[in-house]
């Protein structure tokens, strides 16, 4: 129940005394007293009904009642008659009535059904129970025809005060020095006696503390000290406790749920738009703002949230996008730049592509080298060219290894193809679409060049421009979109302006007719957008904000914007160019990471395989050398234990010369040597046979230049290496 409260009080000192404290307390919780109704003690029932009807025409539905018992009984009886004790209303009674609620008649309690009240807390005790029993028996004896009456707090306080006075008088003793006075010339009482021990008696009473029927009796501050209160709820002809409250711990104990007027358990929101009340005063914002002060219930229009305005009104959530931007003329770019082909990709993407291009070629070349591919070139230039060709073309006749082909596949298909297609699309767009570039991109450039700028007359933008740094003589105000167009088309040098500074929603409306001539730059200043304004504490604020949030969170606001702002079909080929039109490295970061990871893993696997094979070959060579050195018959360099020997056979090479074939024990050819050289054939032979020379087309000097040929062998399997040298 946020918002406003209405206060109903008696036209007495008792009724007026609570007002300043109540106002301060309500303001402390964000509420306020919007209306105060003062009812005289002599007011009739018809006059109360008239006042209640007046309250019904107001928005507030929360009423605080502070008056004496008789007047409050009449008020609640009439409130039930006019229908103000129904669902949606909330009634709160102060402690003066709550503590006397036991003295009210059942009909009044029934009329108060749903009201809340606050009582001083009375702790239970055996003395209180005994006193209550004696009271009830005495009341039945004295008033046999009346309903039973409960002892209220004030009666218990009176009982305890009598005990305190008696004890204090007993302590200070009797006073024999009494004097006869006629105070204030009063004639209603005859001669009164006053004691000279009066100050002593007062001091003794204030210092006397004891446990009484009402609890701890303490008059140290000359008033009862109460720290715990009961919150009661009137239900039917009775009342129940719903909680205990202390100033220190607030709600100490919650006992029962609240039953509001109309037997409702739903918490009233505290206000309603009255059906029979006054009409809602709506102000439409045109140019001024102060005209809304205290004259309207709501202000609508192009109202922007500003810091200084928040002191006077409350704002709803914004219903439009925010910001202040510039409208400037455009200059057409036909994209005839010589280096237009480089613009589709940013510098970072160009650099990353080149680096990965070279890196991929290097990885493939290394993998082929480790795999024994001899077609990698003899000179540095040949190797460099082949390495670059690996990255551009998938050379099936040159690339032999599986790992090399995997690296090339990822590079060519996943990265190169995607970047190439993106590059082609971006370049085609740049060459075919007409681009519009703003003549001015920075508001500080206008200040530096002392250009004229314009704004909508009556808007706060004029003051904003001065805050930014514009000279007041360089700021011009205009009234309509036609004036904006004329001033912008003329320019600063011809009496117009170089830029129009306006709020973004209005700029979009302006560009619906002039999107080919002007363009928006910015926003240059952030705002919260357009809102509705309400008086401080208005109960309508929350519901209107929820309704706005419901609209802006769906498609409704999008459809409204499409209806009133620029048509995308009209200006679909026109757009402002900027550096962000180039494809950036971040757009392809994932592909670069994937390609780099595949290359790195392939290189690692290739190196591992190469090192393992090399280590195994060295171990085999060491084993063969050790066996050959231990043979006493063969001597150094001659293989034993089933080693195959080589026999040199002569073959006719024909006109083309002769060739060499070196076969292992199965007769399989291992290497072809160039045409014109001698042919050496390795065949199984006896273990002591030695290679012999057979005349061929080449001389022995040429043969001596050939490298030694090694054959696999194993000491454990009786197949050892046979080294055949060409002499």
XYZ file of C-alpha atoms in Angstrom:
727
model
C 0.000 0.000 0.000
C 2.333 2.691 -1.268
C 1.394 6.253 -2.094
C -1.043 8.609 -0.381
C -3.033 8.487 2.851
C -6.073 10.407 4.064
C -6.193 11.483 7.701
C -9.482 11.797 9.595
C -9.291 13.443 13.016
C -11.423 15.219 15.553
C -11.415 18.983 15.724
C -9.772 19.004 19.162
C -6.337 19.400 20.665
C -6.200 15.638 20.889
C -6.909 15.332 17.166
C -4.432 18.021 16.137
C -1.549 16.896 18.348
C -0.606 13.859 16.301
C -0.536 15.529 12.873
C 3.143 16.646 12.615
C 4.417 13.327 13.954
C 2.200 11.337 11.619
C 3.306 13.318 8.566
C 6.984 12.802 9.398
C 6.482 9.084 10.004
C 4.673 8.568 6.685
C 7.292 10.499 4.736
C 9.918 8.257 6.285
C 8.368 5.228 4.557
C 7.760 6.972 1.222
C 4.086 7.880 1.779
C 2.366 11.174 2.398
C -0.876 12.612 3.733
C -2.698 13.814 0.623
C -5.863 14.978 2.399
C -6.856 15.779 5.977
C -10.471 15.732 7.085
C -11.199 17.497 10.393
C -14.561 16.507 11.907
C -16.161 18.498 14.684
C -17.473 16.884 17.843
C -20.957 18.201 17.036
C -21.013 16.872 13.461
C -24.222 15.054 12.513
C -24.520 11.774 10.645
C -25.530 13.491 7.392
C -22.492 15.748 7.542
C -20.246 12.736 8.019
C -21.856 11.009 5.014
C -21.214 14.107 2.898
C -17.554 14.080 3.935
C -17.257 10.386 3.146
C -18.640 10.897 -0.358
C -16.011 13.558 -0.858
C -13.333 11.076 0.126
C -14.730 8.554 -2.354
C -14.073 10.966 -5.228
C -10.352 10.937 -4.426
C -7.823 8.314 -5.479
C -6.600 7.274 -2.053
C -8.221 4.304 -0.346
C -6.188 4.252 2.889
C -7.641 6.162 5.844
C -6.087 6.831 9.260
C -8.634 7.618 12.007
C -7.638 9.529 15.151
C -10.603 10.691 17.249
C -12.531 9.930 20.433
C -14.723 6.885 20.925
C -18.182 8.397 20.287
C -17.202 10.241 17.098
C -15.325 7.215 15.741
C -18.329 4.963 16.368
C -20.544 7.279 14.306
C -17.917 7.525 11.536
C -17.549 3.764 11.017
C -21.296 3.220 11.122
C -21.835 5.733 8.307
C -18.793 4.421 6.346
C -20.397 0.990 6.240
C -23.663 2.514 5.019
C -22.032 4.252 2.020
C -19.955 1.170 1.064
C -16.513 2.291 2.190
C -15.942 -0.801 4.336
C -15.679 -3.028 1.252
C -12.847 -4.628 -0.709
C -10.127 -2.218 -1.820
C -10.319 0.019 1.258
C -8.000 0.045 4.259
C -8.807 1.593 7.650
C -6.266 2.154 10.430
C -7.176 3.375 13.933
C -4.703 4.894 16.378
C -3.988 3.637 19.893
C -6.549 5.992 21.439
C -9.345 3.968 19.829
C -7.621 0.577 19.880
C -7.147 0.648 23.631
C -10.885 1.403 24.087
C -12.118 -1.152 21.574
C -13.463 -3.333 24.368
C -15.872 -0.533 25.300
C -17.450 -0.388 21.821
C -20.844 -1.891 21.134
C -21.094 -5.038 18.981
C -22.805 -3.104 16.170
C -19.885 -0.682 15.931
C -17.377 -3.542 15.938
C -19.318 -5.191 13.129
C -19.159 -1.952 11.128
C -15.379 -1.801 11.707
C -14.849 -5.270 10.223
C -11.374 -5.391 8.598
C -9.894 -2.363 10.378
C -6.396 -2.465 11.852
C -5.311 -0.946 15.155
C -2.419 -0.655 17.592
C -2.653 -1.340 21.335
C -0.195 -1.202 24.177
C 0.897 -4.703 25.065
C -0.409 -6.040 28.393
C 1.683 -8.916 29.718
C -0.284 -11.722 31.310
C 0.040 -12.196 35.074
C -1.798 -13.865 37.954
C -2.558 -10.483 39.542
C -4.199 -9.288 36.313
C -6.369 -12.409 36.114
C -7.542 -12.004 39.703
C -8.330 -8.325 39.157
C -10.291 -9.115 35.983
C -12.413 -11.684 37.809
C -13.216 -9.232 40.615
C -14.058 -6.565 38.019
C -16.479 -8.799 36.127
C -18.301 -9.846 39.301
C -18.640 -6.232 40.431
C -19.840 -5.078 37.004
C -22.530 -7.766 36.860
C -23.701 -6.755 40.314
C -23.866 -3.056 39.513
C -25.178 -3.401 35.912
C -27.134 -6.631 35.658
C -28.924 -5.596 32.445
C -25.825 -4.437 30.509
C -23.482 -6.661 28.486
C -20.153 -7.414 30.130
C -17.462 -4.789 29.713
C -13.775 -5.642 29.507
C -11.184 -3.771 31.492
C -9.271 -1.475 29.168
C -5.697 -0.285 29.424
C -6.577 3.148 30.746
C -8.418 1.607 33.722
C -5.378 -0.510 34.540
C -3.089 2.501 34.238
C -5.384 4.426 36.599
C -5.275 1.556 39.073
C -1.463 1.487 38.987
C -1.213 5.278 39.310
C -3.352 5.194 42.482
C -0.960 2.666 43.950
C 2.035 4.808 42.957
C 0.579 7.963 44.543
C -0.314 6.096 47.721
C 3.150 4.590 48.028
C 4.835 7.954 47.327
C 2.676 9.777 49.905
C 3.411 7.099 52.425
C 7.139 7.462 51.867
C 7.335 11.257 52.282
C 4.969 11.324 55.279
C 2.051 13.577 56.220
C 2.173 17.339 55.631
C 0.864 19.507 58.480
C 1.833 22.770 56.777
C -1.088 23.010 54.360
C -2.295 26.424 53.225
C -5.639 27.594 51.956
C -5.562 29.158 48.486
C -8.054 30.177 45.860
C -6.224 29.249 42.677
C -6.947 31.427 39.635
C -9.952 32.946 41.410
C -11.935 29.776 40.767
C -15.408 29.617 42.319
C -16.374 26.112 41.102
C -14.618 24.557 44.047
C -14.626 25.875 47.481
C -11.542 26.568 49.366
C -8.870 24.053 48.423
C -5.896 22.974 50.480
C -2.490 22.638 48.794
C 0.483 20.926 50.360
C 3.958 22.384 50.459
C 5.267 18.843 49.859
C 3.789 18.781 46.345
C 7.174 18.874 44.527
C 8.463 16.114 46.782
C 5.404 13.982 46.072
C 5.778 14.480 42.301
C 9.433 13.517 42.452
C 8.653 10.415 44.497
C 5.974 9.304 42.031
C 8.268 9.749 39.011
C 11.031 7.770 40.730
C 8.791 4.971 41.927
C 8.954 1.865 39.708
C 7.137 -1.417 40.273
C 5.395 -4.286 38.516
C 1.714 -3.352 38.216
C -1.351 -4.746 36.491
C -0.434 -2.952 33.242
C 3.137 -4.219 33.330
C 6.249 -2.323 34.331
C 5.149 0.977 35.843
C 7.618 3.754 35.000
C 6.929 7.517 34.999
C 10.562 8.634 34.883
C 9.815 10.914 31.897
C 6.418 11.884 33.399
C 4.637 9.550 30.962
C 4.152 5.821 30.681
C 7.019 4.029 28.929
C 5.692 1.438 26.501
C 8.076 -0.489 24.236
C 5.886 -3.322 22.921
C 2.630 -3.004 20.988
C -0.049 -5.343 19.759
C -1.344 -5.092 16.190
C -5.011 -6.062 16.177
C -7.469 -6.832 13.401
C -11.217 -6.318 13.904
C -13.046 -9.403 12.638
C -16.815 -9.510 12.996
C -17.791 -8.441 16.511
C -14.396 -9.297 17.969
C -10.747 -8.623 17.332
C -7.653 -10.785 17.129
C -3.942 -10.243 17.518
C -2.007 -10.463 14.243
C 1.433 -9.557 15.563
C 3.664 -7.887 18.111
C 5.778 -4.852 17.320
C 8.730 -3.290 19.113
C 10.621 -0.142 18.294
C 13.871 -2.091 18.303
C 12.998 -5.268 16.401
C 9.953 -4.042 14.443
C 7.707 -7.066 13.776
C 8.582 -9.362 16.664
C 5.960 -12.039 16.099
C 3.341 -12.552 13.397
C 0.433 -14.564 14.721
C -2.422 -14.457 12.196
C -3.049 -13.239 8.639
C -4.870 -9.953 8.088
C -8.506 -9.960 7.028
C -9.176 -6.690 5.172
C -12.558 -4.979 4.655
C -14.906 -7.042 2.534
C -13.508 -10.290 4.032
C -10.582 -10.063 1.600
C -7.119 -11.506 2.226
C -5.655 -9.572 -0.709
C -3.638 -6.537 0.340
C -5.304 -3.375 -1.019
C -3.070 -1.399 -3.353
C -4.202 1.779 -1.600
C -5.636 3.764 -4.483
C -8.175 3.594 -7.289
C -9.269 5.758 -10.161
C -12.593 7.014 -8.823
C -15.569 6.332 -11.064
C -17.603 9.144 -9.592
C -14.621 11.372 -8.965
C -12.900 14.131 -10.853
C -11.498 13.592 -14.343
C -7.823 12.860 -14.820
C -6.036 16.037 -15.851
C -3.591 15.242 -18.688
C -1.054 17.778 -19.901
C 0.465 17.487 -23.394
C 4.036 18.708 -23.570
C 4.591 21.272 -26.308
C 7.462 23.599 -25.516
C 7.471 24.647 -21.901
C 7.912 22.426 -18.903
C 7.069 24.543 -15.892
C 3.457 24.723 -17.061
C 2.954 21.211 -15.690
C 3.941 22.112 -12.160
C 1.084 21.188 -9.778
C -1.608 21.549 -12.466
C -1.919 18.076 -14.017
C -2.209 14.470 -12.934
C -0.013 13.271 -15.811
C 2.123 14.898 -18.504
C 2.720 13.157 -21.837
C 4.740 13.943 -24.928
C 8.442 14.202 -25.710
C 9.458 14.484 -22.072
C 13.040 13.466 -21.340
C 14.376 12.484 -17.941
C 16.651 15.230 -16.664
C 18.361 15.489 -13.310
C 16.850 18.839 -12.365
C 13.332 17.696 -13.283
C 13.479 14.719 -10.933
C 13.178 17.083 -7.953
C 9.616 18.017 -8.915
C 8.038 15.013 -10.643
C 8.312 11.247 -10.918
C 9.022 9.590 -14.279
C 7.854 6.316 -15.766
C 10.086 3.891 -17.632
C 11.157 5.221 -21.068
C 9.132 4.115 -24.065
C 11.611 5.165 -26.795
C 15.316 4.709 -27.382
C 17.598 7.303 -25.866
C 20.196 9.717 -27.121
C 20.858 13.056 -28.770
C 22.473 12.871 -32.222
C 23.410 15.082 -35.179
C 21.898 15.324 -38.651
C 24.452 16.388 -41.279
C 24.483 16.524 -45.091
C 26.020 13.610 -46.961
C 28.654 13.345 -49.651
C 28.480 10.525 -52.181
C 31.387 8.132 -52.617
C 31.545 6.113 -55.875
C 34.290 3.870 -54.516
C 36.824 4.620 -57.293
C 39.740 4.105 -54.959
C 42.688 2.277 -56.534
C 43.096 0.160 -53.424
C 39.432 -0.752 -53.108
C 40.347 -4.434 -53.464
C 42.129 -4.315 -50.092
C 39.219 -2.807 -48.145
C 37.064 -5.938 -47.700
C 39.586 -7.326 -45.217
C 40.951 -5.406 -42.264
C 44.678 -5.050 -41.683
C 44.564 -7.604 -38.923
C 42.840 -10.173 -41.127
C 45.278 -9.566 -43.980
C 48.229 -10.040 -41.649
C 46.779 -13.149 -40.053
C 46.001 -14.738 -43.424
C 49.509 -14.121 -44.760
C 51.114 -15.433 -41.582
C 49.008 -18.583 -41.627
C 49.647 -19.003 -45.370
C 53.423 -19.040 -44.858
C 53.148 -21.147 -41.718
C 51.022 -23.801 -43.414
C 53.502 -24.070 -46.291
C 56.368 -24.445 -43.865
C 54.594 -27.180 -41.887
C 53.784 -29.167 -45.043
C 57.367 -28.846 -46.320
C 58.788 -30.070 -42.995
C 56.383 -33.019 -42.897
C 57.351 -34.033 -46.438
C 61.033 -33.712 -45.616
C 60.660 -35.917 -42.559
C 58.743 -38.456 -44.634
C 61.583 -38.858 -47.117
C 60.065 -36.955 -50.048
C 63.050 -36.194 -52.317
C 61.092 -33.897 -54.662
C 61.553 -30.843 -52.469
C 64.168 -29.058 -54.538
C 67.924 -28.839 -54.324
C 68.436 -25.075 -53.959
C 66.960 -22.654 -51.429
C 64.916 -20.911 -54.140
C 63.360 -24.157 -55.283
C 62.492 -25.122 -51.705
C 60.886 -21.718 -51.030
C 58.775 -21.895 -54.197
C 57.658 -25.435 -53.423
C 56.812 -24.460 -49.828
C 54.575 -21.593 -51.030
C 52.942 -23.798 -53.663
C 51.965 -26.225 -50.913
C 49.756 -23.483 -49.369
C 48.148 -22.431 -52.642
C 47.623 -25.731 -54.432
C 47.000 -29.263 -53.341
C 49.856 -30.865 -55.325
C 48.988 -34.538 -55.329
C 52.141 -35.475 -57.236
C 54.367 -33.666 -54.728
C 52.584 -34.247 -51.405
C 53.061 -37.858 -50.326
C 52.444 -37.927 -46.553
C 49.052 -38.385 -44.909
C 49.709 -35.686 -42.300
C 50.654 -33.202 -45.008
C 47.424 -33.844 -46.866
C 45.369 -33.357 -43.684
C 46.993 -29.968 -43.052
C 46.359 -28.873 -46.645
C 42.756 -30.079 -46.526
C 41.971 -28.007 -43.431
C 43.762 -24.963 -44.837
C 42.134 -25.080 -48.274
C 38.590 -26.097 -47.385
C 37.916 -24.659 -43.924
C 39.825 -21.378 -44.057
C 40.832 -20.359 -47.557
C 37.444 -21.110 -49.137
C 35.471 -19.325 -46.395
C 37.685 -16.223 -46.374
C 37.671 -16.101 -50.180
C 33.879 -16.265 -50.412
C 33.497 -13.610 -47.685
C 36.019 -11.391 -49.419
C 34.186 -11.724 -52.738
C 30.815 -10.834 -51.208
C 32.200 -7.808 -49.355
C 34.048 -6.493 -52.395
C 30.968 -6.902 -54.583
C 28.927 -4.895 -52.085
C 31.498 -2.099 -52.024
C 31.624 -1.898 -55.807
C 27.874 -2.001 -56.462
C 26.240 -0.142 -53.530
C 26.314 3.620 -53.477
C 27.848 4.825 -50.207
C 26.907 7.943 -48.284
C 29.476 9.553 -46.045
C 28.713 12.315 -43.514
C 30.327 15.672 -44.065
C 30.978 15.904 -40.308
C 31.606 13.011 -37.939
C 32.620 14.747 -34.700
C 30.770 17.446 -32.784
C 34.078 18.867 -31.561
C 35.037 19.480 -35.173
C 32.076 21.855 -35.439
C 33.194 23.685 -32.299
C 36.754 23.978 -33.583
C 35.676 25.326 -36.979
C 33.086 27.652 -35.383
C 30.272 26.230 -37.483
C 26.606 27.011 -36.902
C 24.377 24.312 -35.432
C 20.613 24.163 -35.004
C 18.113 22.647 -32.578
C 14.357 22.496 -32.016
C 13.054 25.627 -30.346
C 11.947 25.059 -26.751
C 14.039 21.916 -26.338
C 16.643 21.446 -23.647
C 19.171 20.702 -26.419
C 19.975 24.416 -26.669
C 21.332 24.444 -23.137
C 23.073 21.145 -23.774
C 24.968 22.610 -26.742
C 26.264 25.425 -24.571
C 27.379 22.877 -21.976
C 29.271 20.962 -24.654
C 31.198 24.081 -25.667
C 29.299 25.873 -28.446
C 29.163 29.640 -28.365
C 25.616 30.902 -27.962
C 26.002 32.997 -31.131
C 26.603 29.809 -33.139
C 23.384 28.139 -31.989
C 20.170 28.650 -33.975
C 16.636 27.570 -33.048
C 14.088 26.284 -35.584
C 10.433 25.359 -35.336
C 9.624 22.722 -37.960
C 11.197 19.981 -40.104
C 10.897 22.261 -43.127
C 13.042 24.822 -41.346
C 15.568 22.105 -40.545
C 15.784 21.108 -44.208
C 16.196 24.670 -45.470
C 18.933 25.452 -42.948
C 20.885 22.252 -43.606
C 20.686 22.609 -47.382
C 21.998 26.182 -47.174
C 24.980 25.414 -44.943
C 26.804 27.638 -42.483
C 28.392 29.798 -45.176
C 25.019 30.705 -46.668
C 23.171 31.571 -43.482
C 22.174 28.036 -42.574
C 23.709 25.412 -40.325
C 26.240 22.621 -40.703
C 24.448 20.218 -38.377
C 21.126 19.788 -36.614
C 21.303 18.458 -33.049
C 18.117 16.703 -32.003
C 16.795 13.681 -30.136
C 17.055 10.346 -31.928
C 13.290 9.642 -32.324
C 12.772 13.011 -34.025
C 15.798 12.478 -36.246
C 14.318 9.209 -37.499
C 11.074 10.982 -38.345
C 12.990 13.684 -40.176
C 14.965 11.147 -42.217
C 11.783 9.469 -43.492
C 11.619 12.245 -46.092
C 15.295 13.162 -46.419
C 17.267 9.935 -46.065
C 19.076 10.528 -49.385
C 20.217 14.009 -48.425
C 21.140 13.734 -44.758
C 22.476 11.169 -42.377
C 22.494 10.702 -38.612
C 25.779 10.811 -36.705
C 25.970 9.807 -33.081
C 24.463 9.710 -30.507
C 26.659 12.441 -29.103
C 24.862 12.527 -25.738
C 23.133 9.761 -23.798
C 19.654 10.251 -22.347
C 17.043 7.921 -20.884
C 14.520 8.402 -23.694
C 10.962 9.779 -23.703
C 8.811 9.178 -20.616
C 5.579 10.237 -18.910
C 5.714 12.542 -15.884
C 3.573 12.304 -12.743
C 3.321 14.369 -9.567
C 5.478 13.178 -6.717
C 3.933 10.140 -5.034
C 1.313 9.541 -7.730
C -0.240 6.064 -7.386
C -0.542 5.806 -11.179
C 3.217 5.653 -11.685
C 3.702 1.944 -11.030
C 0.866 0.713 -13.247
C 1.797 2.978 -16.160
C 5.435 1.823 -15.973
C 4.323 -1.815 -16.042
C 2.157 -1.144 -19.097
C 5.072 0.559 -20.876
C 7.358 -2.357 -20.062
C 4.791 -4.758 -21.497
C 4.696 -2.826 -24.783
C 8.429 -2.220 -25.174
C 9.198 -5.840 -24.358
C 7.153 -7.181 -27.284
C 6.558 -6.505 -30.966
C 4.103 -3.651 -30.422
C 6.744 -0.946 -30.112
C 8.556 -2.333 -33.174
C 5.416 -2.099 -35.284
C 4.781 1.453 -34.075
C 8.333 2.459 -34.961
C 8.094 0.908 -38.422
C 4.892 2.828 -39.050
C 6.272 6.248 -38.206
C 9.989 6.063 -38.964
C 12.069 5.587 -42.103
C 11.048 2.876 -44.572
C 13.956 0.498 -45.037
C 12.853 -0.328 -48.599
C 13.299 3.286 -49.667
C 16.808 3.681 -48.296
C 17.991 0.079 -48.457
C 20.905 0.860 -50.817
C 22.100 3.851 -48.873
C 24.242 3.678 -45.784
C 27.078 5.435 -44.088
C 30.492 3.914 -44.683
C 32.963 3.451 -41.905
C 35.926 1.317 -41.047
C 33.728 -1.314 -39.484
C 32.625 -2.370 -43.042
C 35.804 -4.439 -43.420
C 35.905 -8.036 -42.295
C 37.911 -8.300 -39.091
C 40.170 -10.967 -37.650
C 37.740 -11.563 -34.796
C 35.103 -12.794 -37.246
C 37.366 -15.695 -38.272
C 39.188 -16.285 -35.024
C 37.741 -19.770 -34.649
C 38.889 -20.867 -38.116
C 42.401 -19.582 -37.491
C 42.574 -21.431 -34.192
C 41.320 -24.653 -35.818
C 43.801 -24.480 -38.694
C 46.709 -23.608 -36.430
C 45.847 -26.427 -34.036
C 45.698 -29.012 -36.845
C 49.063 -27.841 -38.228
C 50.714 -27.915 -34.809
C 49.387 -31.384 -33.981
C 50.437 -32.768 -37.375
C 53.928 -31.326 -37.018
C 54.261 -32.819 -33.541
C 53.128 -36.262 -34.731
C 55.473 -36.142 -37.759
C 58.481 -35.243 -35.619
C 57.642 -38.005 -33.156
C 57.428 -40.650 -35.907
C 60.682 -39.460 -37.461
C 62.584 -39.608 -34.165
C 61.245 -43.082 -33.337
C 62.300 -44.495 -36.750
C 65.722 -42.927 -36.503
C 66.314 -44.378 -33.062
C 65.273 -47.863 -34.226
C 67.622 -47.637 -37.238
C 70.593 -46.683 -35.067
C 69.916 -49.631 -32.760
C 69.822 -52.054 -35.712
C 73.054 -50.648 -37.159
C 74.870 -51.005 -33.842
C 73.758 -54.658 -33.574
C 74.982 -55.536 -37.102
C 78.383 -53.900 -36.607
C 78.902 -55.802 -33.379
C 78.271 -59.205 -35.086
C 80.593 -58.446 -37.999
C 83.456 -57.524 -35.696
C 83.268 -60.785 -33.710
C 83.644 -63.138 -36.794
C 87.265 -64.443 -37.003
C 86.949 -65.663 -40.580
C 85.205 -62.878 -42.320
C 87.228 -59.977 -40.922
C 86.040 -56.389 -40.720
C 83.376 -55.306 -43.184
C 82.179 -58.855 -44.095
C 78.700 -60.019 -42.975
C 78.113 -63.529 -41.462
C 75.235 -65.832 -40.394
C 73.160 -66.080 -43.535
C 74.039 -62.712 -45.078
C 73.249 -62.488 -48.793
C 76.034 -61.414 -51.041
C 75.877 -59.394 -54.205
C 76.771 -60.481 -57.645
C 77.418 -58.029 -60.330
C 75.796 -58.988 -63.591
C 76.199 -57.226 -66.860
C 73.130 -56.241 -68.788
C 72.903 -54.751 -72.193
C 71.707 -51.241 -71.885
C 71.028 -50.827 -75.532
C 71.489 -47.520 -77.098
C 70.447 -45.746 -73.993
C 73.287 -47.001 -71.920
C 73.235 -49.332 -68.956
C 71.550 -49.254 -65.578
C 72.092 -50.702 -62.133
C 69.592 -52.782 -60.188
C 70.270 -53.792 -56.593
C 68.040 -56.617 -55.401
C 67.717 -58.137 -51.992
C 67.342 -61.840 -51.286
C 63.876 -61.881 -52.888
C 65.017 -60.174 -56.092
C 63.064 -56.915 -55.468
C 64.445 -53.773 -57.068
C 65.273 -51.008 -54.600
C 66.847 -48.261 -56.628
C 67.222 -47.303 -60.278
C 70.301 -45.399 -61.129
C 70.495 -43.075 -64.091
C 70.707 -44.479 -67.578
C 74.270 -44.937 -68.759
C 75.603 -46.239 -65.443
C 76.568 -49.790 -64.679
C 74.065 -52.281 -63.311
C 74.755 -54.124 -60.101
C 72.356 -56.874 -59.219
C 72.115 -58.296 -55.715
C 71.200 -61.945 -55.763
C 71.372 -64.674 -53.186
C 74.748 -66.353 -53.385
C 77.129 -68.196 -51.214
C 78.376 -66.475 -48.119
C 81.936 -66.019 -49.403
C 81.178 -64.573 -52.794
C 82.624 -61.135 -53.409
C 81.304 -58.478 -55.783
C 83.011 -58.354 -59.140
C 83.237 -55.741 -61.823
C 81.612 -56.297 -65.213
C 82.438 -53.989 -68.020
C 79.771 -51.551 -68.977
C 79.391 -48.324 -70.857
C 80.733 -46.265 -67.996
C 84.257 -46.182 -66.751
C 85.389 -47.348 -63.303
C 86.149 -43.726 -62.435
C 82.534 -42.855 -62.900
C 81.472 -45.822 -60.861
C 83.673 -44.808 -57.999
C 81.609 -41.661 -57.580
C 78.496 -43.639 -56.695
C 77.510 -43.791 -53.075
C 77.441 -47.024 -51.150
C 74.150 -48.887 -51.186
C 72.914 -50.411 -47.941
C 70.465 -53.263 -47.544
C 68.427 -54.060 -44.492
C 69.550 -56.898 -42.318
C 69.022 -58.344 -38.921
C 71.470 -60.297 -36.847
C 68.762 -62.330 -35.133
C 66.972 -63.388 -38.332
C 70.114 -64.315 -40.318
C 69.459 -61.450 -42.755
C 72.300 -58.949 -42.489
C 73.205 -55.908 -44.443
C 75.260 -56.332 -47.593
C 77.336 -53.321 -48.539
C 78.090 -53.168 -52.234
C 80.578 -50.534 -53.263
C 81.051 -49.375 -56.836
C 84.704 -49.066 -57.713
